């Protein structure tokens, strides 16, 4: 089972593994400006606008061999937690923060979570052995500057954690739309140490060059690479880099930064008719193309024993077979993120897709 719209969005790969590992050691000292005796827990921040490929990159890091164990923090923008279920599950500590951006409303929750992780590790209360590194995947609409400041000015955090690198995923196909009126998308690029221009297979060579030129103008000091399905050199992604000076983090004052974005969460316990659901998704893609930024979720489709995974960015979407439901009750859970979304209209579309008694 595979659906996709406009035949331009390549399906995102899924992976399975028995341990979350990486090729990078927990502490590096290769002449990069870091103190080799700095034994604070390293943190890698994964940023990027909605749908750019952050979770795909996170999955690649976690499924690579190497023996490093992670504490994974996955933040959500939307009422229903979805992204953490797309991350490969194993015996690691995966923490989903409450609704909102880590750098905005739940910034305090991030501090508490990091303190709690450190304490639980010290007491030997984690389900796996000690974690060596923190991977923090921010929500797509997060402003990175307040988040980075947390690691500098929060005394209990700065003394225990260090940010090794800020990695920003860039959607090559939708960069112009992401930057249009969205200060957070601009700031994510401006504050990155490494820019990964993803979905390079969806644009031609000239468009790819233009995309790289655009991000280079925003952040000429960053390393820029392009990739397909977030297939990158993980040693480069996880390499340590000196922390940016505090004065470089004054791009925006803390605030909402969502540029009018809001989320609509929908659920249904009734199985969906696959054909009617596909027609509905095509209708959503065409009628909400100017408003819808990101849509995602899990589908309970009639006649399919496994969950189906929906991933959409603007008018492009795909639906692919996911993991078996296992002990979970089959249920459709969807989140739409955009501007001026009509929740009633979306709800009617979901209801019309349900199997009728």
Short mmCIF file of C-alpha atoms in Angstrom, two decimals:
data_model
loop_
_atom_site.label_atom_id
_atom_site.label_comp_id
_atom_site.label_asym_id
_atom_site.label_seq_id
_atom_site.Cartn_x
_atom_site.Cartn_y
_atom_site.Cartn_z
CA UNK A 1 0.00 0.00 0.00
CA UNK A 2 1.52 3.26 -1.14
CA UNK A 3 -0.25 6.50 -2.02
CA UNK A 4 1.40 9.70 -3.01
CA UNK A 5 0.37 13.02 -4.46
CA UNK A 6 1.78 14.57 -7.67
CA UNK A 7 4.42 11.82 -7.85
CA UNK A 8 7.16 14.12 -6.60
CA UNK A 9 7.47 13.07 -2.98
CA UNK A 10 9.68 10.01 -2.54
CA UNK A 11 8.59 7.74 0.28
CA UNK A 12 10.48 8.16 3.54
CA UNK A 13 12.44 5.08 4.54
CA UNK A 14 11.67 3.15 7.72
CA UNK A 15 14.20 1.21 9.71
CA UNK A 16 14.31 -1.35 12.51
CA UNK A 17 17.10 -2.21 14.91
CA UNK A 18 17.68 -3.69 18.32
CA UNK A 19 19.71 -0.83 19.79
CA UNK A 20 20.05 2.91 19.31
CA UNK A 21 23.65 3.54 18.39
CA UNK A 22 25.93 5.88 16.49
CA UNK A 23 29.44 5.94 15.03
CA UNK A 24 30.44 8.99 17.07
CA UNK A 25 32.13 8.76 20.48
CA UNK A 26 30.53 10.69 23.32
CA UNK A 27 33.41 13.14 23.74
CA UNK A 28 35.63 14.42 20.95
CA UNK A 29 38.78 16.53 21.16
CA UNK A 30 40.10 16.96 17.65
CA UNK A 31 41.38 20.51 17.72
CA UNK A 32 37.94 22.00 17.28
CA UNK A 33 38.10 24.49 20.12
CA UNK A 34 36.48 22.28 22.76
CA UNK A 35 38.16 21.55 26.06
CA UNK A 36 39.22 17.85 25.96
CA UNK A 37 38.59 17.68 29.72
CA UNK A 38 35.02 18.93 29.35
CA UNK A 39 32.98 15.92 30.44
CA UNK A 40 29.57 17.55 30.30
CA UNK A 41 27.02 15.52 28.37
CA UNK A 42 27.12 16.54 24.69
CA UNK A 43 23.88 17.65 23.03
CA UNK A 44 23.07 17.62 19.32
CA UNK A 45 20.17 19.89 18.32
CA UNK A 46 18.21 18.88 15.23
CA UNK A 47 16.27 21.82 13.82
CA UNK A 48 14.55 22.64 10.56
CA UNK A 49 11.19 23.74 9.24
CA UNK A 50 8.16 21.46 9.20
CA UNK A 51 8.60 18.38 7.03
CA UNK A 52 12.27 18.97 6.23
CA UNK A 53 13.37 15.50 7.38
CA UNK A 54 14.47 15.86 11.01
CA UNK A 55 12.88 12.61 12.17
CA UNK A 56 14.36 10.72 9.21
CA UNK A 57 17.82 11.98 10.16
CA UNK A 58 17.18 11.08 13.80
CA UNK A 59 16.26 7.55 12.74
CA UNK A 60 19.48 7.23 10.75
CA UNK A 61 21.58 8.32 13.72
CA UNK A 62 19.85 5.92 16.05
CA UNK A 63 20.11 2.95 13.69
CA UNK A 64 23.82 3.35 12.86
CA UNK A 65 26.39 1.03 14.49
CA UNK A 66 28.89 2.38 17.02
CA UNK A 67 27.80 1.71 20.58
CA UNK A 68 26.84 5.23 21.73
CA UNK A 69 23.62 5.39 23.77
CA UNK A 70 21.26 8.33 23.59
CA UNK A 71 18.65 10.14 25.57
CA UNK A 72 16.18 11.30 22.93
CA UNK A 73 14.00 14.37 23.42
CA UNK A 74 11.25 14.79 20.83
CA UNK A 75 9.11 17.90 21.01
CA UNK A 76 5.69 18.25 19.37
CA UNK A 77 3.55 21.04 17.98
CA UNK A 78 0.01 19.69 18.07
CA UNK A 79 -2.39 18.11 20.51
CA UNK A 80 -1.55 14.51 19.60
CA UNK A 81 1.94 13.10 20.01
CA UNK A 82 3.03 11.66 16.67
CA UNK A 83 6.71 12.26 15.98
CA UNK A 84 7.95 10.22 18.94
CA UNK A 85 6.17 7.20 17.48
CA UNK A 86 8.00 7.64 14.19
CA UNK A 87 11.30 7.43 16.05
CA UNK A 88 12.62 3.88 16.22
CA UNK A 89 11.74 2.37 19.58
CA UNK A 90 14.22 0.40 21.64
CA UNK A 91 15.39 0.36 25.25
CA UNK A 92 16.47 4.00 25.23
CA UNK A 93 15.00 6.91 27.17
CA UNK A 94 12.62 8.76 24.81
CA UNK A 95 10.97 11.81 26.33
CA UNK A 96 8.14 13.65 24.62
CA UNK A 97 7.69 17.17 25.97
CA UNK A 98 4.22 18.62 26.43
CA UNK A 99 2.37 20.60 23.75
CA UNK A 100 4.21 23.58 22.23
CA UNK A 101 7.75 24.61 21.31
CA UNK A 102 10.67 23.85 23.57
CA UNK A 103 11.88 27.39 23.20
CA UNK A 104 8.49 28.91 23.96
CA UNK A 105 5.79 27.73 26.33
CA UNK A 106 7.51 24.52 27.41
CA UNK A 107 10.99 25.93 27.84
CA UNK A 108 10.71 25.29 31.58
CA UNK A 109 9.78 21.68 30.83
CA UNK A 110 13.00 21.24 28.86
CA UNK A 111 15.07 22.39 31.83
CA UNK A 112 13.20 20.05 34.18
CA UNK A 113 13.56 17.17 31.73
CA UNK A 114 17.32 17.62 31.38
CA UNK A 115 17.74 17.85 35.15
CA UNK A 116 15.61 14.74 35.63
CA UNK A 117 17.60 12.77 33.05
CA UNK A 118 20.85 13.69 34.77
CA UNK A 119 19.50 12.71 38.18
CA UNK A 120 18.02 9.43 36.97
CA UNK A 121 21.31 8.53 35.30
CA UNK A 122 23.24 9.30 38.48
CA UNK A 123 20.87 7.08 40.49
CA UNK A 124 20.97 4.26 37.94
CA UNK A 125 17.22 4.54 37.30
CA UNK A 126 17.30 4.64 33.49
CA UNK A 127 15.91 1.60 31.64
CA UNK A 128 19.12 1.22 29.64
CA UNK A 129 22.75 1.82 30.54
CA UNK A 130 24.00 5.39 30.93
CA UNK A 131 23.32 7.61 27.93
CA UNK A 132 26.33 9.24 26.30
CA UNK A 133 24.65 12.00 24.35
CA UNK A 134 21.36 13.88 24.15
CA UNK A 135 19.58 14.19 20.81
CA UNK A 136 17.01 16.98 20.84
CA UNK A 137 14.69 17.16 17.84
CA UNK A 138 12.90 20.50 18.03
CA UNK A 139 9.49 21.17 16.54
CA UNK A 140 9.51 22.59 13.04
CA UNK A 141 8.30 26.02 14.15
CA UNK A 142 10.78 26.42 17.02
CA UNK A 143 12.98 29.49 17.26
CA UNK A 144 16.45 28.15 18.12
CA UNK A 145 17.96 31.20 19.84
CA UNK A 146 16.02 30.99 23.16
CA UNK A 147 16.69 27.25 23.23
CA UNK A 148 20.44 27.73 22.80
CA UNK A 149 20.43 30.42 25.46
CA UNK A 150 18.99 27.87 27.88
CA UNK A 151 22.17 25.83 27.56
CA UNK A 152 24.25 28.94 28.29
CA UNK A 153 22.41 30.86 30.99
CA UNK A 154 20.61 28.15 32.98
CA UNK A 155 23.30 27.36 35.55
CA UNK A 156 22.16 23.82 36.32
CA UNK A 157 21.99 23.04 32.62
CA UNK A 158 25.19 24.76 31.47
CA UNK A 159 27.19 22.93 34.13
CA UNK A 160 25.89 19.52 33.01
CA UNK A 161 25.30 19.75 29.26
CA UNK A 162 27.11 21.28 26.30
CA UNK A 163 25.72 21.84 22.81
CA UNK A 164 28.10 20.17 20.38
CA UNK A 165 26.32 21.20 17.21
CA UNK A 166 23.15 22.66 15.77
CA UNK A 167 22.12 20.72 12.68
CA UNK A 168 19.41 22.24 10.48
CA UNK A 169 17.52 20.25 7.87
CA UNK A 170 16.45 22.32 4.86
CA UNK A 171 13.67 21.27 2.48
CA UNK A 172 15.11 21.91 -0.99
CA UNK A 173 11.69 21.81 -2.63
CA UNK A 174 9.89 24.15 -0.23
CA UNK A 175 12.63 26.50 1.04
CA UNK A 176 11.09 29.66 -0.46
CA UNK A 177 7.69 28.87 1.04
CA UNK A 178 9.22 28.10 4.43
CA UNK A 179 11.10 31.41 4.49
CA UNK A 180 8.08 33.43 3.36
CA UNK A 181 6.97 35.32 6.46
CA UNK A 182 8.42 32.78 8.90
CA UNK A 183 11.14 34.27 11.08
CA UNK A 184 11.70 30.93 12.80
CA UNK A 185 12.63 29.21 9.52
CA UNK A 186 15.14 31.98 8.81
CA UNK A 187 16.61 31.78 12.30
CA UNK A 188 16.93 28.00 12.18
CA UNK A 189 19.22 28.42 9.17
CA UNK A 190 21.05 31.43 10.60
CA UNK A 191 22.02 29.63 13.82
CA UNK A 192 23.00 26.26 12.36
CA UNK A 193 26.52 24.86 12.43
CA UNK A 194 25.62 22.35 9.72
CA UNK A 195 22.98 22.85 7.04
CA UNK A 196 21.70 19.71 5.30
CA UNK A 197 19.72 20.50 2.16
CA UNK A 198 17.41 17.50 2.02
CA UNK A 199 15.11 16.20 -0.77
CA UNK A 200 17.71 17.03 -3.39
CA UNK A 201 16.07 14.47 -5.68
CA UNK A 202 12.91 16.58 -5.89
CA UNK A 203 14.60 19.57 -7.55
CA UNK A 204 16.82 20.03 -10.60
CA UNK A 205 20.47 21.04 -10.44
CA UNK A 206 19.75 24.74 -10.90
CA UNK A 207 17.13 24.76 -8.15
CA UNK A 208 19.50 22.93 -5.83
CA UNK A 209 22.23 25.48 -6.50
CA UNK A 210 19.80 28.33 -5.85
CA UNK A 211 18.73 26.70 -2.59
CA UNK A 212 22.32 26.37 -1.40
CA UNK A 213 23.01 29.97 -2.41
CA UNK A 214 20.00 31.17 -0.41
CA UNK A 215 21.01 29.39 2.79
CA UNK A 216 24.64 30.42 2.31
CA UNK A 217 23.58 34.08 2.19
CA UNK A 218 21.67 33.62 5.44
CA UNK A 219 24.50 31.72 7.14
CA UNK A 220 27.83 31.97 5.27
CA UNK A 221 29.74 30.45 8.21
CA UNK A 222 27.87 27.15 8.21
CA UNK A 223 28.90 23.94 6.48
CA UNK A 224 26.39 23.12 3.73
CA UNK A 225 25.70 19.69 2.25
CA UNK A 226 22.84 18.23 0.26
CA UNK A 227 21.25 14.83 0.64
CA UNK A 228 18.36 12.54 -0.28
CA UNK A 229 16.25 10.92 2.48
CA UNK A 230 18.68 12.42 5.02
CA UNK A 231 21.46 10.07 3.88
CA UNK A 232 24.50 11.94 5.17
CA UNK A 233 27.87 11.37 6.78
CA UNK A 234 26.89 10.84 10.41
CA UNK A 235 30.43 11.57 11.59
CA UNK A 236 29.96 15.07 10.18
CA UNK A 237 26.52 15.42 11.76
CA UNK A 238 27.76 14.40 15.21
CA UNK A 239 31.08 16.24 15.14
CA UNK A 240 31.67 18.61 18.05
CA UNK A 241 31.79 22.33 17.34
CA UNK A 242 32.48 25.27 19.67
CA UNK A 243 29.39 26.88 21.20
CA UNK A 244 28.37 30.13 19.56
CA UNK A 245 29.06 33.28 21.61
CA UNK A 246 26.08 34.54 23.56
CA UNK A 247 25.86 37.76 21.56
CA UNK A 248 25.15 35.75 18.39
CA UNK A 249 21.93 34.45 19.89
CA UNK A 250 20.01 37.73 19.91
CA UNK A 251 18.24 37.22 16.59
CA UNK A 252 14.80 37.21 18.21
CA UNK A 253 13.49 37.77 21.69
CA UNK A 254 11.58 34.78 23.11
CA UNK A 255 8.04 34.76 21.83
CA UNK A 256 5.54 32.72 19.91
CA UNK A 257 7.38 32.82 16.58
CA UNK A 258 4.74 30.64 14.94
CA UNK A 259 3.83 33.17 12.23
CA UNK A 260 0.12 32.46 12.65
CA UNK A 261 0.52 28.69 12.65
CA UNK A 262 -1.87 26.56 14.62
CA UNK A 263 -2.66 22.87 14.78
CA UNK A 264 -5.80 20.82 14.29
CA UNK A 265 -5.85 17.37 15.86
CA UNK A 266 -8.36 14.74 14.76
CA UNK A 267 -8.98 11.19 15.94
CA UNK A 268 -11.31 8.36 14.98
CA UNK A 269 -11.88 4.90 16.42
CA UNK A 270 -13.78 3.84 13.29
CA UNK A 271 -11.71 2.20 10.50
CA UNK A 272 -11.27 4.31 7.37
CA UNK A 273 -12.21 3.23 3.89
CA UNK A 274 -8.88 3.36 1.96
CA UNK A 275 -10.41 4.74 -1.23
CA UNK A 276 -12.47 7.43 0.49
CA UNK A 277 -9.46 8.36 2.65
CA UNK A 278 -7.25 8.74 -0.43
CA UNK A 279 -9.86 10.95 -2.09
CA UNK A 280 -10.07 13.05 1.07
CA UNK A 281 -6.29 13.51 1.27
CA UNK A 282 -6.19 14.59 -2.38
CA UNK A 283 -8.97 17.07 -1.64
CA UNK A 284 -7.09 18.39 1.41
CA UNK A 285 -3.91 18.76 -0.65
CA UNK A 286 -5.64 20.76 -3.37
CA UNK A 287 -8.01 22.88 -1.28
CA UNK A 288 -5.60 23.75 1.56
CA UNK A 289 -2.37 24.15 -0.44
CA UNK A 290 -1.95 27.79 0.57
CA UNK A 291 -2.75 27.21 4.24
CA UNK A 292 -1.45 23.76 5.12
CA UNK A 293 2.24 23.53 6.04
CA UNK A 294 2.55 20.09 7.62
CA UNK A 295 0.23 17.12 8.12
CA UNK A 296 1.02 13.76 9.61
CA UNK A 297 -0.38 10.90 11.59
CA UNK A 298 -1.37 7.26 11.83
CA UNK A 299 -4.29 5.68 9.99
CA UNK A 300 -6.49 2.72 10.84
CA UNK A 301 -7.44 1.49 7.36
CA UNK A 302 -10.06 -1.18 6.80
CA UNK A 303 -8.50 -4.44 5.61
CA UNK A 304 -4.95 -3.55 6.71
CA UNK A 305 -3.56 -5.26 9.84
CA UNK A 306 -0.82 -2.68 10.30
CA UNK A 307 -0.98 1.04 10.95
CA UNK A 308 -0.51 3.32 7.96
CA UNK A 309 1.78 6.35 8.31
CA UNK A 310 0.76 9.66 6.73
CA UNK A 311 3.43 12.27 6.00
CA UNK A 312 2.54 15.52 4.23
CA UNK A 313 4.25 18.83 3.48
CA UNK A 314 2.18 21.54 1.79
CA UNK A 315 0.29 19.87 -1.11
CA UNK A 316 2.53 16.80 -1.18
CA UNK A 317 1.78 13.69 0.85
CA UNK A 318 2.39 9.98 1.05
CA UNK A 319 0.87 7.10 2.95
CA UNK A 320 2.94 3.99 3.58
CA UNK A 321 2.54 0.80 5.60
CA UNK A 322 3.87 1.10 9.13
CA UNK A 323 4.35 -1.20 12.08
CA UNK A 324 1.71 -3.69 13.30
CA UNK A 325 -0.69 -2.29 15.88
CA UNK A 326 0.48 -4.85 18.41
CA UNK A 327 -1.16 -4.30 21.79
CA UNK A 328 -2.44 -0.85 20.85
CA UNK A 329 -6.07 -0.37 19.88
CA UNK A 330 -6.20 0.60 16.17
CA UNK A 331 -7.04 4.29 15.96
CA UNK A 332 -6.63 7.09 13.43
CA UNK A 333 -4.70 10.07 14.82
CA UNK A 334 -3.96 13.06 12.61
CA UNK A 335 -2.37 16.48 13.11
CA UNK A 336 -2.64 19.32 10.58
CA UNK A 337 -0.39 22.38 11.05
CA UNK A 338 -0.99 25.56 9.08
CA UNK A 339 -2.74 28.92 8.96
CA UNK A 340 -6.47 29.56 9.14
CA UNK A 341 -7.28 25.86 9.05
CA UNK A 342 -10.96 24.96 9.16
CA UNK A 343 -11.24 22.28 11.82
CA UNK A 344 -14.91 21.59 11.07
CA UNK A 345 -14.20 21.00 7.38
CA UNK A 346 -11.29 18.68 8.15
CA UNK A 347 -13.41 16.80 10.69
CA UNK A 348 -16.17 16.33 8.13
CA UNK A 349 -13.64 14.91 5.70
CA UNK A 350 -12.40 12.42 8.27
CA UNK A 351 -15.94 11.42 9.15
CA UNK A 352 -16.80 10.91 5.47
CA UNK A 353 -13.82 8.55 5.16
CA UNK A 354 -15.03 6.24 7.93
CA UNK A 355 -16.52 2.84 7.19
CA UNK A 356 -20.29 3.10 7.41
CA UNK A 357 -22.20 0.50 9.45
#
